[in-house]
Short mmCIF file of C-alpha atoms in Angstrom, two decimals:
data_model
loop_
_atom_site.label_atom_id
_atom_site.label_comp_id
_atom_site.label_asym_id
_atom_site.label_seq_id
_atom_site.Cartn_x
_atom_site.Cartn_y
_atom_site.Cartn_z
CA UNK A 1 0.06 0.10 -0.07
CA UNK A 2 1.18 3.57 -0.68
CA UNK A 3 2.03 5.68 1.99
CA UNK A 4 -0.31 8.30 2.98
CA UNK A 5 -0.60 11.79 1.67
CA UNK A 6 -0.10 14.55 4.62
CA UNK A 7 -2.13 17.03 4.44
CA UNK A 8 -3.11 20.42 6.57
CA UNK A 9 -6.61 21.31 6.72
CA UNK A 10 -7.82 24.92 7.11
CA UNK A 11 -11.22 25.72 7.63
CA UNK A 12 -12.84 28.37 10.39
CA UNK A 13 -15.57 25.50 11.24
CA UNK A 14 -14.09 23.14 13.84
CA UNK A 15 -17.13 20.62 13.21
CA UNK A 16 -16.67 21.07 9.41
CA UNK A 17 -13.19 19.98 9.99
CA UNK A 18 -13.69 17.04 12.26
CA UNK A 19 -16.26 16.09 9.61
CA UNK A 20 -13.78 15.99 6.88
CA UNK A 21 -11.12 13.89 9.01
CA UNK A 22 -13.64 11.27 9.58
CA UNK A 23 -14.59 11.29 5.85
CA UNK A 24 -11.24 10.87 4.48
CA UNK A 25 -9.68 7.53 3.92
CA UNK A 26 -6.63 5.99 5.16
CA UNK A 27 -4.38 7.15 2.18
CA UNK A 28 -4.46 10.69 3.87
CA UNK A 29 -3.53 11.97 6.90
CA UNK A 30 -4.40 15.08 8.51
CA UNK A 31 -0.93 16.29 10.18
CA UNK A 32 -2.47 19.77 11.07
CA UNK A 33 -5.40 22.21 11.11
CA UNK A 34 -5.81 25.96 11.36
CA UNK A 35 -8.85 28.35 11.26
CA UNK A 36 -7.21 31.71 10.45
CA UNK A 37 -5.19 33.26 7.15
CA UNK A 38 -2.30 33.55 10.21
CA UNK A 39 -2.59 30.58 11.56
CA UNK A 40 -2.64 28.78 8.29
CA UNK A 41 0.57 30.56 6.98
CA UNK A 42 2.07 29.92 10.03
CA UNK A 43 1.48 25.94 9.95
CA UNK A 44 1.76 25.50 6.29
CA UNK A 45 5.57 27.27 6.62
CA UNK A 46 6.37 25.23 9.30
CA UNK A 47 5.13 21.64 8.29
CA UNK A 48 5.59 22.09 4.42
CA UNK A 49 2.86 19.59 3.66
CA UNK A 50 2.30 17.74 0.33
CA UNK A 51 -1.10 19.28 0.24
CA UNK A 52 -3.06 21.69 1.69
CA UNK A 53 -6.90 21.75 1.91
CA UNK A 54 -8.23 25.29 2.05
CA UNK A 55 -11.35 27.19 2.34
CA UNK A 56 -11.63 30.18 0.41
CA UNK A 57 -13.28 32.26 3.09
CA UNK A 58 -11.32 32.73 6.38
CA UNK A 59 -10.98 35.37 9.09
CA UNK A 60 -7.55 37.22 9.87
CA UNK A 61 -4.83 38.53 7.63
CA UNK A 62 -5.63 41.00 5.38
CA UNK A 63 -8.88 40.07 4.65
CA UNK A 64 -7.75 37.77 1.25
CA UNK A 65 -8.89 34.56 2.63
CA UNK A 66 -7.53 31.44 1.14
CA UNK A 67 -5.84 33.36 -1.68
CA UNK A 68 -3.89 35.75 0.82
CA UNK A 69 -2.86 32.11 2.39
CA UNK A 70 -1.38 31.09 -1.02
CA UNK A 71 0.19 34.17 -1.91
CA UNK A 72 2.22 33.96 1.05
CA UNK A 73 3.26 30.72 0.54
CA UNK A 74 4.32 31.34 -3.14
CA UNK A 75 7.75 29.98 -2.27
CA UNK A 76 6.73 26.89 -1.27
CA UNK A 77 4.54 25.52 -4.40
CA UNK A 78 7.04 23.69 -5.84
CA UNK A 79 6.74 21.13 -2.80
CA UNK A 80 3.17 22.07 -1.28
CA UNK A 81 0.05 22.18 -3.15
CA UNK A 82 -3.01 23.88 -2.65
CA UNK A 83 -6.53 22.39 -3.27
CA UNK A 84 -9.52 24.70 -2.24
CA UNK A 85 -12.54 22.79 -0.35
CA UNK A 86 -15.60 25.66 -0.30
CA UNK A 87 -19.09 25.71 -0.03
CA UNK A 88 -18.67 28.44 -2.71
CA UNK A 89 -19.24 27.66 -6.14
CA UNK A 90 -18.85 31.34 -7.19
CA UNK A 91 -16.69 32.13 -10.35
CA UNK A 92 -14.94 35.12 -8.40
CA UNK A 93 -13.99 32.52 -5.75
CA UNK A 94 -12.42 30.28 -7.98
CA UNK A 95 -10.64 32.46 -10.22
CA UNK A 96 -9.08 34.25 -7.02
CA UNK A 97 -7.69 30.99 -5.46
CA UNK A 98 -6.69 29.29 -8.82
CA UNK A 99 -5.00 32.75 -9.77
CA UNK A 100 -2.91 32.69 -6.84
CA UNK A 101 -1.52 29.15 -7.44
CA UNK A 102 -4.45 26.65 -6.10
CA UNK A 103 -4.23 23.42 -8.12
CA UNK A 104 -7.68 22.62 -7.70
CA UNK A 105 -11.14 23.60 -6.36
CA UNK A 106 -13.67 21.48 -5.01
CA UNK A 107 -16.97 22.08 -3.14
CA UNK A 108 -18.05 20.83 0.07
CA UNK A 109 -20.85 18.76 -1.76
CA UNK A 110 -17.92 16.08 -2.45
CA UNK A 111 -18.10 12.74 -0.55
CA UNK A 112 -15.20 11.69 1.58
CA UNK A 113 -14.01 9.10 -1.21
CA UNK A 114 -13.89 11.65 -3.82
CA UNK A 115 -11.92 14.32 -1.77
CA UNK A 116 -9.42 11.80 -1.08
CA UNK A 117 -9.13 10.94 -4.49
CA UNK A 118 -8.74 14.46 -5.20
CA UNK A 119 -5.85 15.01 -2.45
CA UNK A 120 -3.97 12.03 -4.14
CA UNK A 121 -4.48 13.58 -7.74
CA UNK A 122 -3.34 16.99 -6.49
CA UNK A 123 -0.23 15.65 -4.76
CA UNK A 124 0.55 13.54 -7.84
CA UNK A 125 0.74 16.86 -9.79
CA UNK A 126 -2.76 17.14 -11.24
CA UNK A 127 -5.42 19.79 -11.34
CA UNK A 128 -8.92 18.85 -9.94
CA UNK A 129 -11.89 20.90 -9.95
CA UNK A 130 -15.69 19.84 -9.18
CA UNK A 131 -17.71 19.15 -12.30
CA UNK A 132 -18.86 22.12 -13.69
CA UNK A 133 -16.55 24.44 -12.08
CA UNK A 134 -13.89 24.08 -14.96
CA UNK A 135 -15.68 26.55 -17.39
CA UNK A 136 -14.68 29.41 -14.87
CA UNK A 137 -11.26 28.56 -15.39
CA UNK A 138 -11.87 28.39 -18.81
CA UNK A 139 -12.89 32.13 -18.94
CA UNK A 140 -10.29 33.03 -16.79
CA UNK A 141 -7.13 31.37 -18.29
CA UNK A 142 -8.59 29.97 -21.65
CA UNK A 143 -8.30 32.99 -23.41
CA UNK A 144 -10.84 34.51 -25.87
CA UNK A 145 -11.76 32.62 -28.76
CA UNK A 146 -9.35 32.01 -31.90
CA UNK A 147 -6.66 31.92 -29.29
CA UNK A 148 -6.13 27.92 -30.51
CA UNK A 149 -8.00 26.66 -33.43
CA UNK A 150 -9.82 22.92 -32.87
CA UNK A 151 -7.63 20.76 -35.10
CA UNK A 152 -9.93 18.30 -36.42
CA UNK A 153 -6.78 16.03 -36.91
CA UNK A 154 -6.12 15.98 -33.32
CA UNK A 155 -9.97 14.97 -32.31
CA UNK A 156 -10.22 12.52 -35.32
CA UNK A 157 -7.66 10.58 -33.45
CA UNK A 158 -10.32 9.82 -30.72
CA UNK A 159 -13.09 7.68 -30.93
CA UNK A 160 -16.51 8.75 -30.08
CA UNK A 161 -16.48 7.22 -26.66
CA UNK A 162 -12.75 8.66 -25.94
CA UNK A 163 -14.11 11.83 -26.86
CA UNK A 164 -16.99 11.70 -24.25
CA UNK A 165 -14.44 10.57 -21.57
CA UNK A 166 -11.89 13.28 -22.72
CA UNK A 167 -14.65 16.32 -21.99
CA UNK A 168 -15.76 14.68 -18.58
CA UNK A 169 -12.27 13.95 -17.29
CA UNK A 170 -10.82 17.50 -18.57
CA UNK A 171 -14.06 19.24 -16.63
CA UNK A 172 -12.74 17.65 -13.43
CA UNK A 173 -15.02 14.48 -12.99
CA UNK A 174 -13.10 11.61 -11.16
CA UNK A 175 -12.78 8.32 -12.66
CA UNK A 176 -15.90 7.13 -10.65
CA UNK A 177 -18.19 9.91 -11.84
CA UNK A 178 -17.48 9.24 -15.80
CA UNK A 179 -17.91 5.61 -15.20
CA UNK A 180 -21.46 6.64 -13.60
CA UNK A 181 -22.12 9.14 -16.32
CA UNK A 182 -21.36 7.03 -19.13
CA UNK A 183 -22.79 3.62 -17.41
CA UNK A 184 -19.45 1.89 -17.94
CA UNK A 185 -16.84 0.29 -15.69
CA UNK A 186 -14.08 2.50 -13.83
CA UNK A 187 -11.16 -0.11 -15.68
CA UNK A 188 -12.79 0.72 -18.94
CA UNK A 189 -12.39 4.79 -17.89
CA UNK A 190 -9.03 4.18 -17.14
CA UNK A 191 -8.31 2.39 -20.29
CA UNK A 192 -9.94 5.38 -22.45
CA UNK A 193 -8.02 7.95 -20.56
CA UNK A 194 -4.65 6.35 -20.98
CA UNK A 195 -5.69 6.22 -24.91
CA UNK A 196 -6.44 9.98 -24.90
CA UNK A 197 -3.30 10.99 -23.44
CA UNK A 198 -1.27 8.47 -25.66
CA UNK A 199 -2.98 10.05 -28.92
CA UNK A 200 -2.97 13.59 -27.94
CA UNK A 201 0.74 13.35 -26.73
CA UNK A 202 -0.09 14.15 -23.31
CA UNK A 203 1.33 13.26 -19.66
CA UNK A 204 -1.37 14.13 -17.03
CA UNK A 205 -5.14 15.37 -16.68
CA UNK A 206 -3.75 18.80 -15.98
CA UNK A 207 -2.23 18.97 -19.56
CA UNK A 208 -5.77 17.28 -20.56
CA UNK A 209 -7.66 20.09 -19.09
CA UNK A 210 -5.37 22.99 -20.26
CA UNK A 211 -5.42 21.24 -23.90
CA UNK A 212 -9.41 21.01 -23.90
CA UNK A 213 -9.96 24.72 -22.78
CA UNK A 214 -7.99 26.07 -24.97
CA UNK A 215 -9.66 24.43 -27.93
CA UNK A 216 -12.85 25.37 -25.96
CA UNK A 217 -14.07 21.77 -25.72
CA UNK A 218 -14.89 22.03 -22.04
#
């Protein structure tokens, strides 16, 4: 079994932090908790965890919330990755923390299994978004129409099913969510994702999201 991913959990509600810790699987270990901007910055700089689960709206600091925490730890972004975990699905909140340097954004509607999976994916270098939030990233970073033309030759490399899987994965769906959406097995999803990455000469889900966003395929 692979080693557990160490996480610092930042949220100003004690009961929510307790619930998150109880719902995470054995592959994720919470090694520290903070409930304000200032405490989060201190703890992250002290522990330098692989992943920080970070609420967007936090008291303290200069009022910048989660984005302020990330900006104060910019020099750690090579070793510590931030995953926003918030009740908010407002575009301005998503864009603010992603611009600051977060590697993903999931809402508090996520269940423990998917959150644990998201933590591992972020630790591994992927970008992770709750379904339907990827459009905000497209608006903010996928630049205007015409930046990158859709290459028919690139899409023609993919089968119809591979295109369906590609779009869902690029939008931030987990393998389990894709399997449920398309009524196929998780193993089949994994096979399709491997084929998509190979055919498009991409190396990760993060690259796939950027590829699809640039071509306005989300």
